[in-house]
Coordinates of C-alpha atoms in Angstrom, one line a residue:
Chain A
M25 CA -20.8 5.1 -80.2
T26 CA -22.2 1.8 -81.5
T27 CA -20.7 -0.2 -78.6
E28 CA -22.1 2.2 -76.0
I29 CA -25.6 1.9 -77.4
A30 CA -25.2 -1.8 -77.4
S31 CA -24.1 -1.8 -73.7
S32 CA -27.1 0.3 -72.8
G33 CA -29.2 -2.4 -74.5
A34 CA -27.5 -5.0 -72.4
T35 CA -28.2 -3.2 -69.2
G36 CA -31.8 -2.8 -70.3
T37 CA -32.1 -6.6 -70.8
R38 CA -30.9 -7.2 -67.3
R39 CA -33.6 -4.9 -65.9
S40 CA -36.4 -5.9 -68.2
P41 CA -39.3 -7.7 -66.5
G42 CA -39.0 -11.4 -66.4
P43 CA -41.9 -13.8 -66.4
A44 CA -41.9 -14.3 -62.6
P45 CA -44.5 -12.0 -61.0
A46 CA -42.7 -11.9 -57.6
A47 CA -39.5 -10.7 -59.2
N48 CA -41.6 -8.2 -61.1
K49 CA -42.9 -6.5 -58.0
R50 CA -39.4 -6.0 -56.6
R51 CA -38.1 -4.5 -59.8
K52 CA -40.9 -1.9 -60.0
K53 CA -39.6 -0.5 -56.8
Q54 CA -36.1 -0.3 -58.3
S55 CA -37.0 2.0 -61.2
P56 CA -40.2 3.1 -62.8
Y57 CA -38.1 4.4 -65.7
P58 CA -36.5 1.3 -67.1
N59 CA -33.6 1.6 -69.6
W60 CA -35.1 -1.0 -71.9
F61 CA -37.4 1.8 -73.1
Y62 CA -34.4 3.0 -75.1
L63 CA -34.0 -0.4 -76.8
P64 CA -36.5 -0.4 -79.7
A65 CA -35.7 3.2 -80.8
G66 CA -32.0 2.5 -80.3
L67 CA -32.2 -0.6 -82.5
F68 CA -33.8 1.3 -85.5
Y69 CA -31.4 4.2 -85.1
T70 CA -28.3 2.0 -84.7
I71 CA -29.0 -0.4 -87.5
L72 CA -30.3 2.0 -90.1
F73 CA -28.4 5.2 -89.2
L74 CA -25.3 4.7 -87.1
V75 CA -24.1 1.5 -88.7
P76 CA -24.4 2.8 -92.3
T77 CA -22.8 6.1 -91.3
G78 CA -19.9 4.3 -89.7
L79 CA -19.5 1.9 -92.6
S80 CA -19.5 4.7 -95.1
F81 CA -16.1 5.7 -94.0
Y82 CA -14.9 2.3 -95.0
F83 CA -16.9 2.0 -98.2
A84 CA -15.7 5.4 -99.4
L85 CA -12.2 3.9 -99.6
T86 CA -13.3 1.1 -101.9
R87 CA -14.1 0.4 -105.5
W88 CA -17.5 -1.2 -105.1
N89 CA -20.2 -2.5 -107.4
L90 CA -22.9 -4.9 -106.7
F91 CA -20.6 -7.9 -106.9
D92 CA -17.2 -7.2 -105.4
I93 CA -15.5 -4.7 -103.3
E94 CA -11.8 -3.6 -103.5
F95 CA -9.9 -1.4 -101.1
I96 CA -8.3 1.4 -103.0
G97 CA -7.5 4.0 -100.3
F98 CA -8.2 7.6 -101.0
E99 CA -8.5 7.2 -104.8
N100 CA -12.2 8.0 -104.7
F101 CA -11.6 11.3 -103.0
V102 CA -8.8 12.1 -105.5
T103 CA -11.2 11.3 -108.4
F104 CA -13.8 13.5 -106.7
F105 CA -11.6 16.6 -106.5
K106 CA -10.0 16.1 -109.9
E107 CA -13.1 15.8 -112.0
Q108 CA -14.5 19.2 -113.0
A109 CA -18.1 18.0 -113.0
L110 CA -17.8 16.8 -109.4
I111 CA -16.0 19.9 -108.2
Q112 CA -18.7 22.0 -109.8
G113 CA -21.3 20.1 -107.7
F114 CA -19.2 20.7 -104.6
I115 CA -19.0 24.5 -105.2
N116 CA -22.7 24.7 -106.3
T117 CA -23.7 23.1 -102.9
F118 CA -22.2 26.1 -101.1
I119 CA -23.6 28.7 -103.5
Y120 CA -27.1 27.1 -103.2
A121 CA -27.0 26.7 -99.5
F122 CA -25.7 30.2 -98.7
L123 CA -28.0 31.9 -101.2
T124 CA -31.2 30.2 -100.0
S125 CA -30.3 30.5 -96.4
G126 CA -29.4 34.2 -96.6
A127 CA -32.5 35.0 -98.5
K128 CA -34.7 33.1 -96.1
V129 CA -33.2 35.0 -93.1
V130 CA -33.6 38.5 -94.7
L131 CA -37.0 37.9 -96.3
G132 CA -38.3 36.0 -93.3
L133 CA -37.3 38.8 -91.0
L134 CA -38.9 41.5 -93.2
L135 CA -42.0 39.5 -93.7
G136 CA -42.1 38.7 -90.0
V137 CA -42.0 42.3 -89.1
F138 CA -44.6 43.1 -91.7
L139 CA -47.0 40.4 -90.7
T140 CA -46.9 41.2 -87.0
S141 CA -47.8 44.9 -87.7
Q142 CA -51.4 46.0 -87.8
I143 CA -52.5 45.3 -91.4
I144 CA -55.6 43.8 -92.8
A145 CA -55.8 40.2 -93.9
R146 CA -52.8 39.3 -91.6
G147 CA -54.0 35.7 -90.9
F148 CA -54.7 35.1 -94.6
L149 CA -51.3 36.3 -95.6
R150 CA -49.5 34.2 -93.0
S151 CA -51.4 31.1 -94.2
V152 CA -50.8 31.8 -97.9
I153 CA -47.0 32.2 -97.7
F154 CA -46.6 29.2 -95.4
F155 CA -48.7 26.8 -97.5
P156 CA -46.0 25.9 -100.1
A157 CA -43.8 24.5 -97.3
L158 CA -46.4 21.6 -97.0
V159 CA -46.7 20.8 -100.6
S160 CA -44.8 18.0 -102.4
T161 CA -41.4 19.2 -103.6
I162 CA -41.7 17.1 -106.7
G163 CA -45.1 18.6 -107.5
I164 CA -43.7 22.1 -107.1
G165 CA -40.6 21.2 -109.1
I166 CA -42.7 20.0 -112.1
T167 CA -45.0 23.0 -111.9
F168 CA -42.2 25.5 -111.9
K169 CA -40.4 23.7 -114.7
V170 CA -43.5 24.3 -116.8
L171 CA -44.0 27.9 -115.6
L172 CA -40.3 28.8 -116.2
D173 CA -40.1 27.2 -119.7
P174 CA -38.1 29.6 -121.9
F175 CA -40.5 29.4 -124.9
D176 CA -44.1 28.9 -123.9
G177 CA -43.8 29.1 -120.1
P178 CA -46.4 31.4 -118.5
V179 CA -43.7 33.4 -116.7
N180 CA -41.9 34.4 -119.9
Q181 CA -45.2 35.0 -121.7
A182 CA -46.2 37.4 -118.9
L183 CA -42.8 39.1 -119.2
A184 CA -43.2 39.4 -123.0
V185 CA -46.5 41.2 -122.4
L186 CA -44.5 43.8 -120.4
G187 CA -42.0 43.9 -123.2
I188 CA -39.3 42.1 -121.4
G189 CA -37.6 39.1 -123.0
G190 CA -37.5 36.5 -120.3
P191 CA -34.3 34.4 -120.0
G192 CA -34.0 30.6 -120.3
W193 CA -34.4 30.2 -116.5
L194 CA -33.5 26.5 -116.4
T195 CA -31.7 26.2 -119.7
D196 CA -29.2 29.0 -119.4
P197 CA -26.1 27.4 -117.7
S198 CA -25.4 30.6 -115.7
L199 CA -28.9 30.9 -114.5
A200 CA -30.2 27.3 -113.8
L201 CA -28.9 27.0 -110.2
I202 CA -30.1 30.5 -109.3
S203 CA -33.6 29.8 -110.7
I204 CA -33.9 26.6 -108.6
A205 CA -32.7 28.5 -105.6
L206 CA -35.4 31.1 -106.2
V207 CA -38.1 28.3 -106.2
D208 CA -36.5 26.9 -103.0
I209 CA -36.8 30.4 -101.4
W210 CA -40.4 30.7 -102.6
K211 CA -41.2 27.3 -100.9
G212 CA -39.3 27.9 -97.7
V213 CA -39.7 31.5 -96.9
G214 CA -43.0 30.9 -95.1
L215 CA -41.4 28.7 -92.5
A216 CA -38.7 31.3 -91.8
T217 CA -41.3 33.9 -91.5
L218 CA -43.3 31.8 -89.1
I219 CA -40.3 31.2 -86.9
Y220 CA -39.6 34.9 -86.8
I221 CA -43.3 35.7 -86.0
A222 CA -43.2 33.2 -83.1
G223 CA -40.0 34.9 -81.9
M224 CA -41.5 38.4 -82.1
V225 CA -44.7 37.4 -80.4
A226 CA -42.6 36.2 -77.4
I227 CA -40.9 39.6 -76.9
P228 CA -42.6 41.3 -73.9
Q229 CA -44.3 44.5 -74.7
D230 CA -42.7 46.2 -71.7
Y231 CA -39.5 46.7 -73.6
Y232 CA -41.3 48.7 -76.3
E233 CA -43.1 50.7 -73.6
A234 CA -39.9 51.6 -71.8
A235 CA -38.3 52.5 -75.2
R236 CA -41.3 54.8 -76.0
V237 CA -40.8 56.6 -72.6
D238 CA -37.2 57.2 -73.7
G239 CA -38.4 58.6 -77.0
A240 CA -37.2 55.8 -79.3
G241 CA -38.7 55.6 -82.8
A242 CA -39.7 52.6 -84.9
W243 CA -36.2 52.2 -86.3
N244 CA -34.6 52.3 -82.9
N245 CA -37.1 49.8 -81.6
F246 CA -36.3 47.4 -84.4
W247 CA -32.6 47.8 -84.2
H248 CA -32.1 47.8 -80.4
I249 CA -34.9 45.6 -79.2
T250 CA -36.5 43.4 -81.8
L251 CA -33.4 42.3 -83.6
P252 CA -31.2 41.4 -80.6
L253 CA -34.1 39.5 -78.9
L254 CA -34.8 37.6 -82.1
R255 CA -31.3 36.1 -82.0
P256 CA -32.7 32.6 -81.1
A257 CA -35.1 32.7 -84.0
T258 CA -32.3 33.8 -86.3
A259 CA -30.2 31.0 -85.1
T260 CA -33.0 28.5 -85.9
V261 CA -33.7 29.9 -89.3
I262 CA -30.0 29.9 -90.3
L263 CA -29.3 26.4 -89.0
L264 CA -32.5 24.9 -90.5
S265 CA -32.1 26.5 -93.9
L266 CA -28.4 25.9 -94.1
I267 CA -28.7 22.2 -93.3
G268 CA -31.6 21.9 -95.7
G269 CA -29.6 23.8 -98.4
L270 CA -26.5 21.7 -98.1
R271 CA -28.6 18.5 -98.2
S272 CA -30.8 19.7 -101.1
F273 CA -31.6 17.2 -103.8
E274 CA -35.3 16.8 -104.6
L275 CA -36.1 20.2 -106.1
I276 CA -32.9 20.2 -108.2
W277 CA -33.6 16.6 -109.4
A278 CA -37.2 17.4 -110.3
M279 CA -36.3 20.6 -112.2
T280 CA -33.0 20.1 -114.0
K281 CA -31.4 16.8 -112.9
G282 CA -28.3 18.9 -112.4
G283 CA -28.3 20.2 -115.9
P284 CA -27.7 21.9 -118.3
G285 CA -24.3 20.1 -118.3
F286 CA -23.4 19.9 -114.6
T287 CA -24.2 23.6 -113.9
S288 CA -26.9 22.9 -111.3
D289 CA -25.4 19.8 -109.8
V290 CA -25.0 19.7 -106.0
L291 CA -23.5 17.0 -103.7
G292 CA -26.9 15.4 -103.3
S293 CA -27.4 14.9 -107.1
V294 CA -23.7 13.9 -107.6
I295 CA -24.2 11.2 -105.0
Y296 CA -27.3 9.9 -106.7
K297 CA -25.8 10.0 -110.2
Q298 CA -22.7 8.0 -109.1
Y299 CA -25.0 5.5 -107.3
Q300 CA -27.2 5.2 -110.5
A301 CA -24.1 4.6 -112.6
G302 CA -23.0 1.8 -110.3
F303 CA -20.0 3.6 -108.7
F304 CA -21.1 2.8 -105.2
G305 CA -17.7 3.6 -103.7
L306 CA -17.5 6.9 -105.4
S307 CA -21.1 7.7 -104.4
T308 CA -20.3 6.9 -100.8
A309 CA -17.2 9.1 -100.9
G310 CA -19.5 11.9 -102.1
N311 CA -21.6 11.2 -99.0
V312 CA -18.6 11.4 -96.7
V313 CA -17.7 14.7 -98.3
L314 CA -21.2 15.9 -97.6
F315 CA -21.0 14.7 -93.9
L316 CA -17.7 16.6 -93.5
V317 CA -19.1 19.8 -95.1
V318 CA -22.2 19.7 -93.0
A319 CA -20.4 18.9 -89.8
A320 CA -17.6 21.4 -90.4
L321 CA -20.2 24.2 -90.9
I322 CA -23.1 23.3 -88.7
F323 CA -21.5 22.2 -85.4
P324 CA -19.2 25.3 -84.9
L325 CA -22.0 27.5 -86.2
S326 CA -24.6 26.1 -83.8
A327 CA -22.2 26.3 -80.9
W328 CA -21.4 29.9 -81.7
L329 CA -25.0 30.9 -82.2
N330 CA -26.1 29.2 -78.9
K331 CA -23.2 30.6 -77.0
G332 CA -24.1 34.2 -78.0
E333 CA -27.6 33.4 -76.8
K334 CA -26.5 32.5 -73.3
E335 CA -24.3 35.6 -73.0
S336 CA -27.0 38.1 -74.0
Chain B
M336 CA -50.5 60.0 -87.0
R337 CA -53.8 58.1 -87.0
N338 CA -54.2 58.6 -90.7
K339 CA -50.7 57.2 -91.3
T340 CA -51.6 54.1 -89.3
L341 CA -54.8 53.6 -91.2
A342 CA -53.0 54.0 -94.5
W343 CA -50.5 51.4 -93.5
R344 CA -53.2 49.1 -92.2
W345 CA -55.3 49.2 -95.4
G346 CA -52.7 50.3 -98.1
G347 CA -49.9 48.0 -96.9
G348 CA -52.4 45.2 -96.4
T349 CA -53.9 45.5 -99.9
I350 CA -50.6 45.7 -101.7
A351 CA -49.4 42.6 -99.7
V352 CA -52.6 40.7 -100.6
I353 CA -52.1 41.5 -104.3
L354 CA -48.5 40.5 -104.2
A355 CA -49.4 37.3 -102.3
L356 CA -52.0 36.5 -105.0
L357 CA -49.4 37.0 -107.7
I358 CA -46.5 35.1 -106.1
F359 CA -48.1 32.4 -104.0
I360 CA -51.6 31.8 -105.3
L361 CA -51.1 31.9 -109.1
P362 CA -48.9 28.8 -109.3
F363 CA -51.5 26.8 -107.4
L364 CA -54.3 28.2 -109.7
F365 CA -52.1 27.1 -112.6
I366 CA -52.1 23.6 -111.3
L367 CA -55.8 23.6 -110.7
F368 CA -56.6 25.1 -114.2
T369 CA -54.3 22.8 -116.1
A370 CA -55.7 19.8 -114.2
S371 CA -59.2 20.8 -115.3
K372 CA -58.5 21.2 -119.0
S373 CA -59.1 18.9 -121.9
Q374 CA -56.1 17.2 -123.3
Q375 CA -55.7 19.5 -126.3
E376 CA -56.2 22.7 -124.2
A377 CA -53.8 21.5 -121.4
S378 CA -51.0 20.9 -123.9
L379 CA -50.9 24.6 -124.7
L380 CA -49.7 25.1 -121.1
Q381 CA -51.2 28.6 -121.0
F382 CA -52.3 30.3 -117.9
S383 CA -56.0 30.6 -118.7
W384 CA -59.4 29.7 -117.5
P385 CA -60.4 26.3 -118.8
T386 CA -63.1 26.5 -121.5
E387 CA -64.6 23.3 -120.3
W388 CA -64.1 21.8 -116.8
H389 CA -62.7 18.3 -117.1
L390 CA -61.4 18.1 -113.5
F391 CA -63.3 15.1 -112.4
D392 CA -62.7 13.3 -115.7
N393 CA -59.0 13.9 -115.4
L394 CA -58.9 12.8 -111.7
A395 CA -60.7 9.6 -112.5
Q396 CA -58.5 8.9 -115.4
V397 CA -55.3 9.4 -113.4
I398 CA -56.5 7.0 -110.8
Q399 CA -57.2 4.4 -113.4
T400 CA -54.1 4.7 -115.6
R401 CA -51.8 1.7 -115.9
N402 CA -54.2 -0.7 -114.2
G403 CA -54.7 1.6 -111.2
L404 CA -51.1 2.0 -110.3
P405 CA -51.7 5.5 -108.9
L406 CA -54.3 4.1 -106.6
R407 CA -51.9 1.5 -105.3
A408 CA -49.3 4.2 -104.9
F409 CA -51.7 6.2 -102.7
I410 CA -52.4 3.1 -100.6
N411 CA -48.6 2.5 -100.3
S412 CA -48.0 6.1 -99.3
A413 CA -50.8 6.0 -96.7
V414 CA -49.5 2.7 -95.2
L415 CA -46.0 4.1 -95.2
T416 CA -47.0 7.4 -93.5
V417 CA -49.3 5.8 -90.9
A418 CA -46.9 3.0 -89.9
S419 CA -43.8 5.2 -89.8
V420 CA -45.4 7.9 -87.8
S421 CA -47.0 5.5 -85.3
L422 CA -43.6 3.9 -84.6
I423 CA -41.9 7.3 -84.4
V424 CA -44.4 8.6 -81.9
V425 CA -44.4 5.6 -79.6
L426 CA -40.7 4.9 -79.7
G427 CA -39.7 8.5 -79.6
A428 CA -42.0 9.2 -76.6
M429 CA -40.4 6.2 -74.8
V430 CA -36.9 7.6 -75.2
G431 CA -38.0 11.2 -74.4
F432 CA -39.7 9.9 -71.2
I433 CA -36.7 8.0 -69.8
L434 CA -34.3 10.7 -71.0
Q435 CA -36.0 13.4 -69.1
R436 CA -37.0 11.4 -66.0
R437 CA -33.8 9.4 -65.2
Q438 CA -30.5 11.2 -64.7
Q439 CA -27.7 8.9 -65.6
K440 CA -24.3 8.8 -67.2
W441 CA -25.3 8.1 -70.8
N442 CA -27.9 10.8 -71.0
S443 CA -25.3 13.1 -72.6
L444 CA -24.4 10.4 -75.1
I445 CA -28.0 10.0 -76.1
N446 CA -28.4 13.7 -76.4
G447 CA -25.4 13.8 -78.6
L448 CA -26.8 11.0 -80.8
V449 CA -30.0 13.0 -81.2
L450 CA -28.1 16.0 -82.3
V451 CA -26.0 13.9 -84.8
G452 CA -29.2 12.4 -86.2
L453 CA -30.7 15.9 -86.7
I454 CA -27.7 17.3 -88.5
V455 CA -25.8 14.5 -90.3
P456 CA -27.2 13.5 -93.7
P457 CA -27.9 9.7 -93.9
A458 CA -25.3 7.6 -95.8
V459 CA -27.6 6.2 -98.5
V460 CA -25.6 3.5 -100.3
P461 CA -24.4 1.8 -97.1
T462 CA -28.0 1.9 -95.8
I463 CA -29.0 0.0 -99.0
W464 CA -26.3 -2.5 -98.2
V465 CA -27.7 -3.0 -94.7
L466 CA -31.2 -3.3 -96.0
Q467 CA -30.1 -5.8 -98.6
G468 CA -28.4 -7.8 -95.9
T469 CA -31.6 -7.9 -93.9
G470 CA -33.8 -8.6 -96.9
L471 CA -35.7 -5.3 -96.5
F472 CA -34.4 -3.6 -99.6
K473 CA -37.2 -2.6 -102.1
T474 CA -39.8 -3.5 -99.5
L475 CA -42.4 -1.2 -97.9
P476 CA -41.3 -2.3 -94.3
G477 CA -37.7 -1.5 -95.2
L478 CA -38.7 2.1 -96.2
I479 CA -40.9 2.4 -93.1
F480 CA -38.0 1.4 -90.8
V481 CA -35.7 3.8 -92.6
H482 CA -38.1 6.7 -92.0
V483 CA -38.4 5.6 -88.3
A484 CA -34.6 5.7 -87.9
F485 CA -34.4 9.1 -89.6
G486 CA -37.4 10.6 -87.9
L487 CA -36.7 9.6 -84.3
P488 CA -34.2 12.3 -83.4
F489 CA -36.7 15.1 -84.1
A490 CA -39.4 13.3 -82.1
V491 CA -37.1 12.6 -79.2
M492 CA -36.0 16.2 -79.0
L493 CA -39.6 17.5 -78.8
F494 CA -40.8 14.8 -76.4
R495 CA -37.9 15.3 -74.0
A496 CA -38.5 19.0 -73.9
F497 CA -42.3 18.6 -73.4
M498 CA -41.9 15.8 -70.8
G499 CA -40.6 18.4 -68.3
S500 CA -44.0 19.9 -68.0
V501 CA -45.6 16.6 -66.8
P502 CA -45.3 16.7 -63.0
R503 CA -43.4 13.8 -61.5
E504 CA -45.9 13.6 -58.6
L505 CA -48.3 11.9 -61.1
D506 CA -45.7 9.2 -61.8
E507 CA -45.3 8.7 -58.1
A508 CA -49.0 8.4 -57.5
A509 CA -49.4 5.9 -60.3
I510 CA -46.4 3.9 -58.9
I511 CA -47.9 3.8 -55.4
D512 CA -51.1 2.5 -57.0
G513 CA -49.1 -0.3 -58.4
A514 CA -48.6 0.7 -62.0
G515 CA -45.6 -0.8 -63.7
P516 CA -43.4 1.1 -66.2
I517 CA -45.6 0.2 -69.2
R518 CA -48.9 1.1 -67.5
L519 CA -47.3 4.3 -66.2
F520 CA -46.2 5.2 -69.7
M521 CA -49.3 4.2 -71.6
S522 CA -52.1 5.4 -69.3
I523 CA -50.5 8.4 -67.5
I524 CA -47.7 9.8 -69.7
L525 CA -49.0 9.4 -73.2
P526 CA -52.4 11.1 -72.6
L527 CA -50.7 14.0 -71.0
I528 CA -48.3 14.7 -73.8
R529 CA -51.0 14.8 -76.5
P530 CA -50.3 18.3 -77.7
V531 CA -46.7 17.5 -78.6
M532 CA -47.8 14.2 -80.0
I533 CA -50.1 16.0 -82.4
T534 CA -47.2 18.2 -83.4
V535 CA -44.9 15.3 -84.1
I536 CA -47.7 13.4 -86.0
V537 CA -48.5 16.4 -88.3
V538 CA -44.9 17.4 -89.0
Q539 CA -43.7 13.9 -89.7
S540 CA -46.8 12.9 -91.7
V541 CA -46.2 15.8 -94.0
A542 CA -42.5 15.1 -94.3
I543 CA -42.9 11.3 -94.9
F544 CA -45.9 11.6 -97.3
N545 CA -43.9 14.2 -99.4
D546 CA -40.6 12.3 -99.3
F547 CA -39.1 11.5 -102.6
T548 CA -35.4 11.0 -102.0
Y549 CA -35.6 8.0 -99.7
A550 CA -38.3 6.3 -101.8
L551 CA -36.1 6.8 -104.8
Y552 CA -33.2 5.0 -103.1
F553 CA -34.8 2.4 -101.0
L554 CA -38.1 1.6 -102.8
P555 CA -37.3 1.9 -106.5
G556 CA -39.5 0.5 -109.2
D557 CA -43.1 1.2 -110.2
S558 CA -45.0 -1.8 -108.8
N559 CA -44.8 -0.7 -105.1
A560 CA -43.9 2.9 -105.6
T561 CA -45.1 5.8 -103.4
V562 CA -47.1 8.7 -104.9
Q563 CA -44.1 11.0 -105.0
L564 CA -42.0 8.5 -106.9
L565 CA -44.8 7.6 -109.3
L566 CA -45.5 11.3 -109.9
Y567 CA -41.8 11.8 -110.8
N568 CA -41.9 8.8 -113.2
F569 CA -45.2 10.0 -114.7
Q570 CA -43.4 13.2 -115.7
G571 CA -41.2 11.3 -118.1
Q572 CA -43.9 9.1 -119.5
N573 CA -46.9 11.4 -119.9
L574 CA -45.2 14.3 -121.4
T575 CA -48.1 14.9 -123.8
Q576 CA -50.9 14.5 -121.2
W577 CA -50.3 17.6 -119.1
G578 CA -53.9 17.6 -117.9
L579 CA -53.4 14.2 -116.3
L580 CA -50.0 15.1 -114.9
F581 CA -51.3 18.2 -113.2
A582 CA -54.4 16.3 -112.0
F583 CA -51.9 14.0 -110.3
I584 CA -50.0 16.9 -108.7
L585 CA -53.4 18.2 -107.5
L586 CA -54.2 14.8 -105.9
V587 CA -50.8 14.7 -104.2
T588 CA -51.4 18.2 -102.7
V589 CA -54.7 17.3 -101.2
P590 CA -53.6 15.3 -98.1
P591 CA -51.2 18.0 -96.8
L592 CA -53.9 20.6 -97.5
V593 CA -56.4 18.7 -95.4
M594 CA -53.9 18.3 -92.6
Y595 CA -53.2 22.0 -92.8
I596 CA -56.9 22.9 -92.5
F597 CA -57.4 20.7 -89.5
F598 CA -54.2 21.2 -87.6
N599 CA -53.2 24.8 -88.6
R600 CA -52.2 25.8 -85.1
Q601 CA -50.2 22.6 -84.3
I602 CA -48.3 22.8 -87.6
V603 CA -47.2 26.3 -86.8
E604 CA -46.1 25.3 -83.3
G605 CA -44.4 22.2 -84.4
M606 CA -42.5 23.9 -87.2
T607 CA -41.3 26.6 -84.9
S608 CA -40.3 24.3 -82.1
G609 CA -38.6 21.9 -84.5
S610 CA -35.4 23.8 -84.3
V611 CA -32.0 22.0 -84.4
K612 CA -31.0 23.2 -81.0
G613 CA -30.6 20.2 -78.6

């Protein structure tokens, strides 16, 4: 890939305008869409994205600190899948991604249906549920860490008023990951809802009118018209939230740093911890594992979701 | 039938508003209230109305702590956001323009690279290695270039899609009038793709201003930190001064809020069109 980008750059250089004005005039006639327009963007993308991505497959096979680098084959990957703490992060990544993605699809769809029906304060409600998507993840993480504090956090204080003993949301090992996922859903459900609303608004009213002539009720409308025609929106919500969920790091880091123990670690936080500890090779191996997981899930899924769209 | 609709319209709406207040507004009120409390009162971390409003005191104090480091962080974040987004918009539009206008063999390759850039997570440690090699590690330009590289695929995708709605006849007219590629792009194409430019600007500004991960990896340290990084570091150091911490959170929330108020419609369009489908 890298070489082909480079060759496009070379072609671009040949076509790029020289200093001679006469030559310039002739070239304009050749193409008003010169390939050197690709060059600046291609440079940034190649040097800071493609090259590091390519190199990571080599660095993942090394023991690497700031000073020297030693080729050790697949040892990093063996370490990765032998150490309980790292496997936990691997498994948690899937739990977190599927949980948040599934919840965003279901809640987004329900809220989308609700917020396209004729209710009061519709615009207000749409704005309110979308706003958290724009706010700093770190700010939200800190806020919810305080709100969910097991002892004097307002959430548990409110539950105590109702006579319910609130759990240690972020301190209970079996609950920490789920609690963070809930905050993630809180933050991201607005975007999912918005995508569904955009999809629903685009459905022509004729379909519903035809269905009414046939005597279809609200449920039939939803099941046989709305849902199938929302397939592109569903595909978008699933892909966006799954990619986001698999790559998640900020919220988890702000709320628990992967703790207690390693119970809320995900690949993103494992990569950062190994980097922080100076195990650059192991950290990069974690990154390669993340690539493979994301690619193995997203490329087939996106092909499948888009294929269905063309058939229908 | 009509009664049922009315009940739904008002009843459903009212219940939804109450739920929205509880679930979505209360956390933000908590931020505002805690940011407005005196130090002793804030340390209780209760959800209550402040007895005395210290909001402006707290905000002023945040900005001044540690020799005005937060102010510097705001300037850094502003420079970072404006510079990265400007580069993303211009360079992304250039690629989208050629990609849509000129049919040639490597179009499919570039489309593939756009898709890869949208999906594959960046390899952070090797990127640090590249930045170190070019002397850009721990510098603001380094982080700017990283954001440009990571933000381009999304911009290219939107620009390419939108470019189809700009008629080619306009290009031809400009070429006959003697405009070169740069003139054509700058004075014909760019003004016509303004709507999608605003979308890219808004979505990327919010993303880059709120970014924490890449600042953590590529611009560590306090002296030239971004607001998100400094906010995170504050959390460890100012554990007893909750009023100040929440005043900082409030400050960091203001720029996206202002953007939202001004560009509500464009944000919605941009977010919904920003799908991963190539």
